PDB file of C-alpha atoms and ligand atoms in Angstrom:
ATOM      1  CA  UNK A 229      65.723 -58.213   8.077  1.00  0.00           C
ATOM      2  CA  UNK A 230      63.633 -60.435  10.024  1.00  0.00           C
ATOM      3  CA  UNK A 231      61.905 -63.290   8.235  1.00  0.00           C
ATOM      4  CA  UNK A 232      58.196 -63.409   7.467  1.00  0.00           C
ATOM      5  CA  UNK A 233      56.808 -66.759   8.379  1.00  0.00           C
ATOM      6  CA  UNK A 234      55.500 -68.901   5.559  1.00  0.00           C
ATOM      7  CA  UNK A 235      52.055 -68.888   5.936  1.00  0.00           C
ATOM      8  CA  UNK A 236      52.071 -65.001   6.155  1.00  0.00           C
ATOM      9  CA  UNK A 237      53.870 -64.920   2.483  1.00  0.00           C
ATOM     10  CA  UNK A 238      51.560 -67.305   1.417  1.00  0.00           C
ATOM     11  CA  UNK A 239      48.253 -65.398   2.239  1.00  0.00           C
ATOM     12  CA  UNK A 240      49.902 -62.190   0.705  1.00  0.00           C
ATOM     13  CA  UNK A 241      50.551 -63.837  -2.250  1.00  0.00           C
ATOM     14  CA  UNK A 242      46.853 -65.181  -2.560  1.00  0.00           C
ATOM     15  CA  UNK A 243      45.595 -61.674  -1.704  1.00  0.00           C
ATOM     16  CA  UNK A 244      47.840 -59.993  -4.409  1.00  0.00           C
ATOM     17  CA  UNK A 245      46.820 -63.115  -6.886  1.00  0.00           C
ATOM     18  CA  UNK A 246      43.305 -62.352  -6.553  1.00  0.00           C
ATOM     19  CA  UNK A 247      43.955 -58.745  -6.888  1.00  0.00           C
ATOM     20  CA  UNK A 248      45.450 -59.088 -10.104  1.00  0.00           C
ATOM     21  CA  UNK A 249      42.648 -61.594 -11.844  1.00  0.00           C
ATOM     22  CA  UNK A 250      40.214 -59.777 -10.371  1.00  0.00           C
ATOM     23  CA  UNK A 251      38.837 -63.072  -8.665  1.00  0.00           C
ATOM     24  CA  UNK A 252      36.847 -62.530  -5.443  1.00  0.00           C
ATOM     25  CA  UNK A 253      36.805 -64.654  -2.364  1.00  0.00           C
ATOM     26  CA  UNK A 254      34.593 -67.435  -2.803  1.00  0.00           C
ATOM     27  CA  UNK A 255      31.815 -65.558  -3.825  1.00  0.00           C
ATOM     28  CA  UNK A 256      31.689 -62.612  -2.234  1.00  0.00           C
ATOM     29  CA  UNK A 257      27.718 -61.958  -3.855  1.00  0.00           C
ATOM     30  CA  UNK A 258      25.973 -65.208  -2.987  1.00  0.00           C
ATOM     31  CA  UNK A 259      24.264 -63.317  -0.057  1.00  0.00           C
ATOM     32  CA  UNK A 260      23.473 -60.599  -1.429  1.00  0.00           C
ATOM     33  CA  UNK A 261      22.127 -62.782  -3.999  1.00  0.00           C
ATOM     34  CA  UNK A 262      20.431 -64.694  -1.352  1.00  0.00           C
ATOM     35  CA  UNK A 263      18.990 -61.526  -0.183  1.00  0.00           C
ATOM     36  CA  UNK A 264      17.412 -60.536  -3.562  1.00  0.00           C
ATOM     37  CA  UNK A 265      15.856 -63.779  -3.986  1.00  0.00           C
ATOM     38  CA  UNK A 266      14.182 -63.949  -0.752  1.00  0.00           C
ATOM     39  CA  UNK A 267      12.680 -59.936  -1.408  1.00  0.00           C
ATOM     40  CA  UNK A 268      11.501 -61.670  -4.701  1.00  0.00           C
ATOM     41  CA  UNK A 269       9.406 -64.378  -2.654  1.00  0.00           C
ATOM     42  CA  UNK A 270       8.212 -61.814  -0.520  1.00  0.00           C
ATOM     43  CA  UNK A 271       7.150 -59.553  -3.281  1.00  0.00           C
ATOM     44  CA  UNK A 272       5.410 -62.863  -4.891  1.00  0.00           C
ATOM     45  CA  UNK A 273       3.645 -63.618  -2.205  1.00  0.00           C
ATOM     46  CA  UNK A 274       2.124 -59.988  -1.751  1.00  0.00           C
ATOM     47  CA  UNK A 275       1.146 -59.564  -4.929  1.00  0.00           C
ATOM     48  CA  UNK A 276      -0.090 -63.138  -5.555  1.00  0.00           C
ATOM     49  CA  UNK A 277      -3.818 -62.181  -5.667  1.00  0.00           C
ATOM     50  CA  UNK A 278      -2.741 -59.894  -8.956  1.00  0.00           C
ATOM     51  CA  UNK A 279      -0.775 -62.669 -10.993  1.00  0.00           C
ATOM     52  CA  UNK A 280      -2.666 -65.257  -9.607  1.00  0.00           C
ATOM     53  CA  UNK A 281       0.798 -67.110  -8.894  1.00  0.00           C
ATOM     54  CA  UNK A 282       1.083 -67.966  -5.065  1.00  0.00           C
ATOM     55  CA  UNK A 283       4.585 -68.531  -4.647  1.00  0.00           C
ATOM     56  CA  UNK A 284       7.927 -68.136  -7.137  1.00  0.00           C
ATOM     57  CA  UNK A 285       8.641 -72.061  -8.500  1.00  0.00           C
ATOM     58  CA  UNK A 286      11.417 -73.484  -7.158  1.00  0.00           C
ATOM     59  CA  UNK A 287      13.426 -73.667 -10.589  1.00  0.00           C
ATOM     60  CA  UNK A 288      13.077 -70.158 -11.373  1.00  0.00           C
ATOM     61  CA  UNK A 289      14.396 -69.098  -7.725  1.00  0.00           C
ATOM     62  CA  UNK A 290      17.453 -71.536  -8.227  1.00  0.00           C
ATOM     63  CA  UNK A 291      18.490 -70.015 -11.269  1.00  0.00           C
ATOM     64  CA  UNK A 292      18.019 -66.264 -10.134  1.00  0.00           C
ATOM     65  CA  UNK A 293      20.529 -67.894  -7.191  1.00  0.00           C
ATOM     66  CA  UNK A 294      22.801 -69.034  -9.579  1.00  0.00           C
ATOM     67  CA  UNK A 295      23.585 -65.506 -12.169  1.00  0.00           C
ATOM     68  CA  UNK A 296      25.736 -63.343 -11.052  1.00  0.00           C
ATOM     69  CA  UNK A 297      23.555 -59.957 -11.682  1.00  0.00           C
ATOM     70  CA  UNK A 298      27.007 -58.188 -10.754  1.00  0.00           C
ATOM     71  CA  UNK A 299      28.196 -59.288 -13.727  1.00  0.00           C
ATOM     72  CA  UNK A 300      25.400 -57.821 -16.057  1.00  0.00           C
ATOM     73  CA  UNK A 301      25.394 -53.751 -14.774  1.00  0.00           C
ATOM     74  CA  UNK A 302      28.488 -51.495 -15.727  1.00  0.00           C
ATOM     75  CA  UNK A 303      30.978 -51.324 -13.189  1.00  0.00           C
ATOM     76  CA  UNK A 304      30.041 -48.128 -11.534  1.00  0.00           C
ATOM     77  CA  UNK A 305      26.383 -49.548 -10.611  1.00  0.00           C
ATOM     78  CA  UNK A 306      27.886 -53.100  -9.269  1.00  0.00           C
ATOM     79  CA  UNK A 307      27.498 -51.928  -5.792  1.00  0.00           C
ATOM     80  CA  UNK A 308      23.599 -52.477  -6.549  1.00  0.00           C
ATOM     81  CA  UNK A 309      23.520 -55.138  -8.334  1.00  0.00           C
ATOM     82  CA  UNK A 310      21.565 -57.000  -6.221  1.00  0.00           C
ATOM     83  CA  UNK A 311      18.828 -54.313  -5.185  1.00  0.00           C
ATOM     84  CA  UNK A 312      15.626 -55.341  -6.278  1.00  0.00           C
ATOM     85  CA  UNK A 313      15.435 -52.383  -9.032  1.00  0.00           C
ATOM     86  CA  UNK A 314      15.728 -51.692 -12.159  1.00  0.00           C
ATOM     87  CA  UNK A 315      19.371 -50.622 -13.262  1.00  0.00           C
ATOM     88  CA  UNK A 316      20.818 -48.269 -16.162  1.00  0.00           C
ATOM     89  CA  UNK A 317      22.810 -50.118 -18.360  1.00  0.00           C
ATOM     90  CA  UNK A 318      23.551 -47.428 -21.021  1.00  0.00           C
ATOM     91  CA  UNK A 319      21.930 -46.294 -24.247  1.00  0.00           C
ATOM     92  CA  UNK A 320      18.863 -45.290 -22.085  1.00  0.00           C
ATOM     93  CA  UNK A 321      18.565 -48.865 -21.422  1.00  0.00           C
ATOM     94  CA  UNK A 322      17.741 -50.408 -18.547  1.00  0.00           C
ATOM     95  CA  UNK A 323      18.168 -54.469 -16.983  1.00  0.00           C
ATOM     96  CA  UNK A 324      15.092 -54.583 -15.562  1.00  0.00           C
ATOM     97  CA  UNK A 325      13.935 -55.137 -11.983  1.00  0.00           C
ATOM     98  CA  UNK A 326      14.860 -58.895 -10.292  1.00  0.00           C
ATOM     99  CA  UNK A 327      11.189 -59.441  -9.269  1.00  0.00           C
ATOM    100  CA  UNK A 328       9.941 -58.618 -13.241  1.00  0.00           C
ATOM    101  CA  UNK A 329      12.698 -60.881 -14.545  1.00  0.00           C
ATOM    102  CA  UNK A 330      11.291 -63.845 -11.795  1.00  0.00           C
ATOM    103  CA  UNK A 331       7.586 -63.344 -12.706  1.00  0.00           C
ATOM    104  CA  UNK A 332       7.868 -63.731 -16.518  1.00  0.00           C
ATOM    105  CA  UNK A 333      10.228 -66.535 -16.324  1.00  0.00           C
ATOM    106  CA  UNK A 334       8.071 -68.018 -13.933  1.00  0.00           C
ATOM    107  CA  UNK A 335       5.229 -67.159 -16.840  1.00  0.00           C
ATOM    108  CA  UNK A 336       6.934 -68.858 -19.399  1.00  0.00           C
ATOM    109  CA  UNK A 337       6.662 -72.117 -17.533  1.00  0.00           C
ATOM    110  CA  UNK A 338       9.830 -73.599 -19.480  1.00  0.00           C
ATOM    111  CA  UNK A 339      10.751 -77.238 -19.003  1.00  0.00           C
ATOM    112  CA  UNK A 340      14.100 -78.246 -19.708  1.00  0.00           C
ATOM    113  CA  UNK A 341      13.767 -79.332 -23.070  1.00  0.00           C
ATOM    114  CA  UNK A 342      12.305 -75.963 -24.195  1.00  0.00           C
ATOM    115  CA  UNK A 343      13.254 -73.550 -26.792  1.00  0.00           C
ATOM    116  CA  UNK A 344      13.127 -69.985 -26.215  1.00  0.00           C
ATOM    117  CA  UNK A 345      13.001 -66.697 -27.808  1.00  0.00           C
ATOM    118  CA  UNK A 346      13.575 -63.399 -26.065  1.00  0.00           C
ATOM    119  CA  UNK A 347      13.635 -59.898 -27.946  1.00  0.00           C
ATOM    120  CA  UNK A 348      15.385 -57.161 -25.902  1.00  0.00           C
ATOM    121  CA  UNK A 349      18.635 -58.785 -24.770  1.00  0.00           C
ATOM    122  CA  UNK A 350      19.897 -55.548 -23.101  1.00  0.00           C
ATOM    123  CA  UNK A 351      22.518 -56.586 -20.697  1.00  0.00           C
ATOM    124  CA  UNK A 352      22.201 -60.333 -21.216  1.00  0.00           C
ATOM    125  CA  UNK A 353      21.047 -61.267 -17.987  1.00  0.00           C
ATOM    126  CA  UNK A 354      17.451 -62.052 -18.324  1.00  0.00           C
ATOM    127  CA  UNK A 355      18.965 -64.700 -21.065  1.00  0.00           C
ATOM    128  CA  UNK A 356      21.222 -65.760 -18.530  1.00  0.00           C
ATOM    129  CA  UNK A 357      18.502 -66.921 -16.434  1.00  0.00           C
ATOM    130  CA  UNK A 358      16.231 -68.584 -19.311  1.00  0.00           C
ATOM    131  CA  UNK A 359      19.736 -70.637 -20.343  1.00  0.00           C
ATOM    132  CA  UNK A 360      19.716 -72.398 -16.541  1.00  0.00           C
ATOM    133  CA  UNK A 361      15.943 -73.538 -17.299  1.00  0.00           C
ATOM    134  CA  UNK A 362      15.518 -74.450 -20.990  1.00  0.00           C
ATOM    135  CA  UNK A 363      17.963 -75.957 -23.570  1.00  0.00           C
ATOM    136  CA  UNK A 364      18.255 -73.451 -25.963  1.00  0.00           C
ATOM    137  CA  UNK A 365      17.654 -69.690 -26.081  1.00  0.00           C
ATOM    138  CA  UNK A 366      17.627 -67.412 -28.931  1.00  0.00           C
ATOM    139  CA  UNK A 367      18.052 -63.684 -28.067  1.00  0.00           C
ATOM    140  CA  UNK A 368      17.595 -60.287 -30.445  1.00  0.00           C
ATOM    141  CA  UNK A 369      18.332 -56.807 -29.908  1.00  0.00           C
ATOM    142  CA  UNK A 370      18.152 -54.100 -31.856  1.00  0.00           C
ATOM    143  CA  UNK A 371      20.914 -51.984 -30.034  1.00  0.00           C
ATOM    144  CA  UNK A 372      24.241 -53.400 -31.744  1.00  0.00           C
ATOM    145  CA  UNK A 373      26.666 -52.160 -28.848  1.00  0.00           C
ATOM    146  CA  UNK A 374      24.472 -53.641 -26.054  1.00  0.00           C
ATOM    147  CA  UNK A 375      23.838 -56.523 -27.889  1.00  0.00           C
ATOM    148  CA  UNK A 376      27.383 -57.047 -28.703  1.00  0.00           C
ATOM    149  CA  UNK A 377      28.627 -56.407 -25.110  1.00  0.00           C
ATOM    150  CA  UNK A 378      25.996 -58.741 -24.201  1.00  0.00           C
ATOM    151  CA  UNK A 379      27.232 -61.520 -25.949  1.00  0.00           C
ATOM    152  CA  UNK A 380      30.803 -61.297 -25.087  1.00  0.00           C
ATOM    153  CA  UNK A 381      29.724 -61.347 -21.119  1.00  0.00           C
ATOM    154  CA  UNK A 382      27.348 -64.242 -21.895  1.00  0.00           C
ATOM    155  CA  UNK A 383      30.181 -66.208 -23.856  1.00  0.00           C
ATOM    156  CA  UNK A 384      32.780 -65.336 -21.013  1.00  0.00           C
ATOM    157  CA  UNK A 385      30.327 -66.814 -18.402  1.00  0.00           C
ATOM    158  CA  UNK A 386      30.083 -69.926 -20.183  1.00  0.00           C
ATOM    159  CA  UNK A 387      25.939 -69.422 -20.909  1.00  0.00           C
ATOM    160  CA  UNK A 388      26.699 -71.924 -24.222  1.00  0.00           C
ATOM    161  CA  UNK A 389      23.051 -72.117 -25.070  1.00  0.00           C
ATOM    162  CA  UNK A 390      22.089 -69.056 -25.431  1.00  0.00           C
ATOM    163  CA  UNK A 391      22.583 -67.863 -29.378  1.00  0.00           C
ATOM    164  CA  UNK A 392      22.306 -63.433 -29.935  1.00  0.00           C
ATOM    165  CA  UNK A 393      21.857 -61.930 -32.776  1.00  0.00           C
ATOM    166  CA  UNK A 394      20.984 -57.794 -33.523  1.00  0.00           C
ATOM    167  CA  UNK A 395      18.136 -57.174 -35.340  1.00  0.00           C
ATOM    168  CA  UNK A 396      14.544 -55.846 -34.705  1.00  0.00           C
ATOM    169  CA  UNK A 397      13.051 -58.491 -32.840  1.00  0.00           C
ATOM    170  CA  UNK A 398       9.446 -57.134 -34.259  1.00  0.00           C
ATOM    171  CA  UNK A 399       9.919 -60.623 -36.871  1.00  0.00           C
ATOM    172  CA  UNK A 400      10.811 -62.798 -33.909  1.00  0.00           C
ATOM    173  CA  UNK A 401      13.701 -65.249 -35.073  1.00  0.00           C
ATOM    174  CA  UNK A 402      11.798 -67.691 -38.265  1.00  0.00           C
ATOM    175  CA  UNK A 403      14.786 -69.995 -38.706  1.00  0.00           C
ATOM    176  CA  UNK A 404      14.974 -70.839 -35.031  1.00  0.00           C
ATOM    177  CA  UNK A 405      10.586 -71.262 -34.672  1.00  0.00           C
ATOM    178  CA  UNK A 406       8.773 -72.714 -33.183  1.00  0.00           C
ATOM    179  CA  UNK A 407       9.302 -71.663 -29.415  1.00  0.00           C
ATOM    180  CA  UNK A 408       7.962 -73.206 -26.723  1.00  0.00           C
ATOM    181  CA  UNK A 409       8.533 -69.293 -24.945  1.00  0.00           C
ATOM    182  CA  UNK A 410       8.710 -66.019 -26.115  1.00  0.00           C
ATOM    183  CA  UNK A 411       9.309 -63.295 -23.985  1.00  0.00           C
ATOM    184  CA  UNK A 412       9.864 -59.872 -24.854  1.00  0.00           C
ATOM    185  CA  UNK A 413      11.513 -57.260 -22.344  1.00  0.00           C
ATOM    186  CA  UNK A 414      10.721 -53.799 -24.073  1.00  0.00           C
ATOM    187  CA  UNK A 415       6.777 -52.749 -24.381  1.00  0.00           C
ATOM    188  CA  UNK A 416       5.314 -52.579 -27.701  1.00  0.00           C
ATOM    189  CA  UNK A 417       1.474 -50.806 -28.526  1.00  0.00           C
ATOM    190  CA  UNK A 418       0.752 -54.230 -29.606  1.00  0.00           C
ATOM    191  CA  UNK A 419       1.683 -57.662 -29.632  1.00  0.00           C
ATOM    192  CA  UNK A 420       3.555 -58.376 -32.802  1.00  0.00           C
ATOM    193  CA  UNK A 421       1.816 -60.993 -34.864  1.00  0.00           C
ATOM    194  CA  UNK A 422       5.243 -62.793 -36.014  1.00  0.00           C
ATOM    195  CA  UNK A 423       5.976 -63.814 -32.649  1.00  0.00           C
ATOM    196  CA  UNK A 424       2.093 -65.343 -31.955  1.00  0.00           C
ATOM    197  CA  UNK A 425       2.773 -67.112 -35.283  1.00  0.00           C
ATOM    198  CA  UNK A 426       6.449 -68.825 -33.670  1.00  0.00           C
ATOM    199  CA  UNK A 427       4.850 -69.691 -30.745  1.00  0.00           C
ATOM    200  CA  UNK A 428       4.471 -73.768 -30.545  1.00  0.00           C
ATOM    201  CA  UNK A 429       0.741 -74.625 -29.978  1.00  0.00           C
ATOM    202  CA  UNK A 430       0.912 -74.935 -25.827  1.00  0.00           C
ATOM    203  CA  UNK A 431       3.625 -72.400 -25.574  1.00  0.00           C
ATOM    204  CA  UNK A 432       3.426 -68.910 -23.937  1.00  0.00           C
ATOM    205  CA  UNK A 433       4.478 -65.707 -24.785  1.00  0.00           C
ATOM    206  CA  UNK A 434       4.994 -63.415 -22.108  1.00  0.00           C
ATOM    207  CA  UNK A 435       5.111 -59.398 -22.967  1.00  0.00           C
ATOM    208  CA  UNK A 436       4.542 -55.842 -21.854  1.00  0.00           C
ATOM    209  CA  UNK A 437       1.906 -54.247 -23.632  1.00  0.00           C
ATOM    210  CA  UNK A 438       1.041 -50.838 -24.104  1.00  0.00           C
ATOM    211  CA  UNK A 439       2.279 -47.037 -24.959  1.00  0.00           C
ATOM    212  CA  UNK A 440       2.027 -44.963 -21.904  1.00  0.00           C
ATOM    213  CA  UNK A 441       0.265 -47.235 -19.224  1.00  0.00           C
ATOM    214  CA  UNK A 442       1.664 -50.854 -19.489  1.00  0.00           C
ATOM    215  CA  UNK A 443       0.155 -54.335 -18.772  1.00  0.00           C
ATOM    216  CA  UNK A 444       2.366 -57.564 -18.397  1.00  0.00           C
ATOM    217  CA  UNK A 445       0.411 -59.907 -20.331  1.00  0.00           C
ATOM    218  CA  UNK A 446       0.649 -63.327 -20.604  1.00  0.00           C
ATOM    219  CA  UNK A 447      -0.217 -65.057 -24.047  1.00  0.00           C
ATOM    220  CA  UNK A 448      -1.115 -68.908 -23.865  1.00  0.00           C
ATOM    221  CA  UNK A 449      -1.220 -70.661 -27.599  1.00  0.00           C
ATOM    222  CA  UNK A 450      -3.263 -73.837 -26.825  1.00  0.00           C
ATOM    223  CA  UNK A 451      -2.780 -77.584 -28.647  1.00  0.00           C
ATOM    224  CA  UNK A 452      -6.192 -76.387 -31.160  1.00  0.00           C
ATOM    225  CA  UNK A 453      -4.023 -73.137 -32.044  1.00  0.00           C
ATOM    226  CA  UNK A 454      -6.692 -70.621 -29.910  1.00  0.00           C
ATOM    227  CA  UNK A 455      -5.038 -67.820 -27.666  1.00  0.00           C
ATOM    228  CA  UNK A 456      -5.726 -67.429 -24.125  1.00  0.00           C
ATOM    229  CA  UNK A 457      -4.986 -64.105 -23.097  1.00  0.00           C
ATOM    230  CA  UNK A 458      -3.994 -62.855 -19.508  1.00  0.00           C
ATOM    231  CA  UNK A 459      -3.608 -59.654 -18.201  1.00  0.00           C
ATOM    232  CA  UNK A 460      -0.770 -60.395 -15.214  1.00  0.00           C
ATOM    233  CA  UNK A 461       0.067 -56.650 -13.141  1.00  0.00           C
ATOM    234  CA  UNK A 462       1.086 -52.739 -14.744  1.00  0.00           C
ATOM    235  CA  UNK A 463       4.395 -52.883 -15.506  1.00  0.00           C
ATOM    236  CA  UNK A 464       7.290 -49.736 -16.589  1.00  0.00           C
ATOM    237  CA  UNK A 465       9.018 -50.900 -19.321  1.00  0.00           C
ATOM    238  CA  UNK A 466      11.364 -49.241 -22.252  1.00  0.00           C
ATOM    239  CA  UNK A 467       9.897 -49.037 -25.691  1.00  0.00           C
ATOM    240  CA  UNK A 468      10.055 -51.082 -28.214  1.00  0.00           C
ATOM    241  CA  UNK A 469      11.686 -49.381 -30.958  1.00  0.00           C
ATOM    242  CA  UNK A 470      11.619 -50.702 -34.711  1.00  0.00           C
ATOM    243  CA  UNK A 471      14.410 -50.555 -36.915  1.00  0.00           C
ATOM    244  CA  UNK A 472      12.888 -47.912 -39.492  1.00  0.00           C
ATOM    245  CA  UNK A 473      12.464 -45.678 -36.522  1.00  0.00           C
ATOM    246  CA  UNK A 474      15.692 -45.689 -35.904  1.00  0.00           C
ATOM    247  CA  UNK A 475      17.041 -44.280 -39.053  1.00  0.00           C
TER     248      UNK A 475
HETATM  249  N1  SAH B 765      16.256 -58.371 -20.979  1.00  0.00           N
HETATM  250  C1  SAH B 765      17.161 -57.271 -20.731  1.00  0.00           C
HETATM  251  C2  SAH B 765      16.400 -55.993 -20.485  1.00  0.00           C
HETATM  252  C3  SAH B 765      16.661 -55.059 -21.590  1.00  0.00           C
HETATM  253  S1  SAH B 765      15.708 -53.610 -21.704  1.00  0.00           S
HETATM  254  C4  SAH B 765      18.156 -57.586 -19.635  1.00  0.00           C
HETATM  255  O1  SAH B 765      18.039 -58.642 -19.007  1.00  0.00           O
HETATM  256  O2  SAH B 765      19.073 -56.788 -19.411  1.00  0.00           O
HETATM  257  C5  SAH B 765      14.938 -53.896 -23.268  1.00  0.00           C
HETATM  258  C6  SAH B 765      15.838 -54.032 -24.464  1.00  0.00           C
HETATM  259  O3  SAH B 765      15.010 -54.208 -25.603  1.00  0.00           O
HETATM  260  C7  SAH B 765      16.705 -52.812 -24.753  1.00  0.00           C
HETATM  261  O4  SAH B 765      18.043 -53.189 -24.750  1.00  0.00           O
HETATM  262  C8  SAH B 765      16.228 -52.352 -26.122  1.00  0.00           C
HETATM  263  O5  SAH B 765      17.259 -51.843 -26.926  1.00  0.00           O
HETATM  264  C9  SAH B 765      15.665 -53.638 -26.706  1.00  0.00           C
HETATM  265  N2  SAH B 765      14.704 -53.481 -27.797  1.00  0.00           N
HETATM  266  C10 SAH B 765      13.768 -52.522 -27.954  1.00  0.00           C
HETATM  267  N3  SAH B 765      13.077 -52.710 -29.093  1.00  0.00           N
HETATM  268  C11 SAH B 765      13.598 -53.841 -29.677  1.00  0.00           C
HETATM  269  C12 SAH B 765      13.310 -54.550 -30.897  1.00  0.00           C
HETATM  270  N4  SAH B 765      12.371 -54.128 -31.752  1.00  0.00           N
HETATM  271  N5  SAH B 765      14.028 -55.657 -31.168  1.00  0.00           N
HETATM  272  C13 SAH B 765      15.003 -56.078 -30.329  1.00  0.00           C
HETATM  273  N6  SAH B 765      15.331 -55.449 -29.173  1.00  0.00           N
HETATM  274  C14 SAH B 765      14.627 -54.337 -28.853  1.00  0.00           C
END
């Protein structure tokens, strides 16, 4: 049999390798990731006269660069991981859409040093995101399997400061107040009063309000303890179930 030159075994060796850890070439999404974040800036932009925010901050597009959405969305729905859209994530969930995730983190307006809370971890990734831009995060949700499956991917990713926990995020998280953020990802027919009361006096809670038609609002606590209120764009959000309704 004629010999195969070296370098020939060599690349089939790195080929079957990466095959078997599952590893892809250097990273095969960072385009498409690219991509997404660039229709985000675009989508900014044209609806800038709505939110009132001009342009996507330059922290909040870095980090959206940085999570790997692929990793987030079940297997059969990786393919789109990086559309600008909303994605089923089972349980009649949903991750929501890229540009929603950039507008209320961009909302939040988290330094580094902040503490936030989310309620609705779903899939993890919106977490994800808030872990590259504050130092700790604190995320609740009320499904147990998604919240469990959430964890593991956020652990196996290496997102350290981000701490889950499965409840009904309706209470907020008391031992870990006060937040500098709050955002909430499923849309309740009112804000609940526990997480206005956890918010740190200049910190912003940033939430989907409403039953059928839905407003993003966002929720400024200010240093003498008033609220300012904003109404942002409509938004299409899941509900926000409560634990008794679940029973
Ligand atoms: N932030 C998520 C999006 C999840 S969709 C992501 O990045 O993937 C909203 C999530 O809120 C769902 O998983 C839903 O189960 C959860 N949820 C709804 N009501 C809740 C409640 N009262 N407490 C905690 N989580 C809740």
């Amino acid at each position: 049999m004629r010999r195969l030159p070296a370098a020939f075994l060599a690349l089939v060796a790195a080929a079957l390798l990466m095959g078997s850890t599952g590893m892809t070439s250097a990273d095969e999404w960072a385009a498409p990731r690219r991509q997404m974040v660039a229709e985000i800036r675009a989508m900014m932009a044209e609806a800038a006269v709505e939110t009132r925010r001009e342009t996507l901050s330059e922290r909040v597009a870095a980090a959206m660069e940085r999570v790997p959405r692929h990793e987030f969305v079940p297997m059969a729905r990786r393919h789109a991981a990086y559309d600008n859209r909303p994605l089923p994530i089972g349980h009649g969930q949903t991750i929501s859409q890229p540009f929603i995730v950039a507008l209320m983190t961009d909302l939040l307006e988290l330094t580094p040093e902040a503490r936030v809370l989310e309620v609705g971890t779903g899939s993890g990734y919106q977490a994800a995101v808030l872990s590259l831009l504050a130092k700790e995060v604190y995320s609740i949700e009320i499904v147990r399997p998604l919240g469990e499956e959430a964890a593991r991917t956020l652990a196996r990713l290496g997102y350290a400061n981000v701490t889950t926990r499965i409840g009904d995020g309706y209470g907020g998280w008391p031992e870990a107040a006060p937040f500098d953020g709050i955002i909430v990802t499923a849309a309740a027919g009112h804000v609940p009063p526990a997480l206005i009361a956890q918010l740190r006096p200049g910190g912003r809670l940033v939430i989907p309000v409403g039953d059928f038609s839905q407003e993003l609002m966002a929720i400024e606590k200010k240093a003498d303890g008033t609220l300012r209120e904003r109404r942002i764009v409509p938004v299409a959000f899941v509900p926000f179930t409560r634990e008794d309704e679940r029973k």
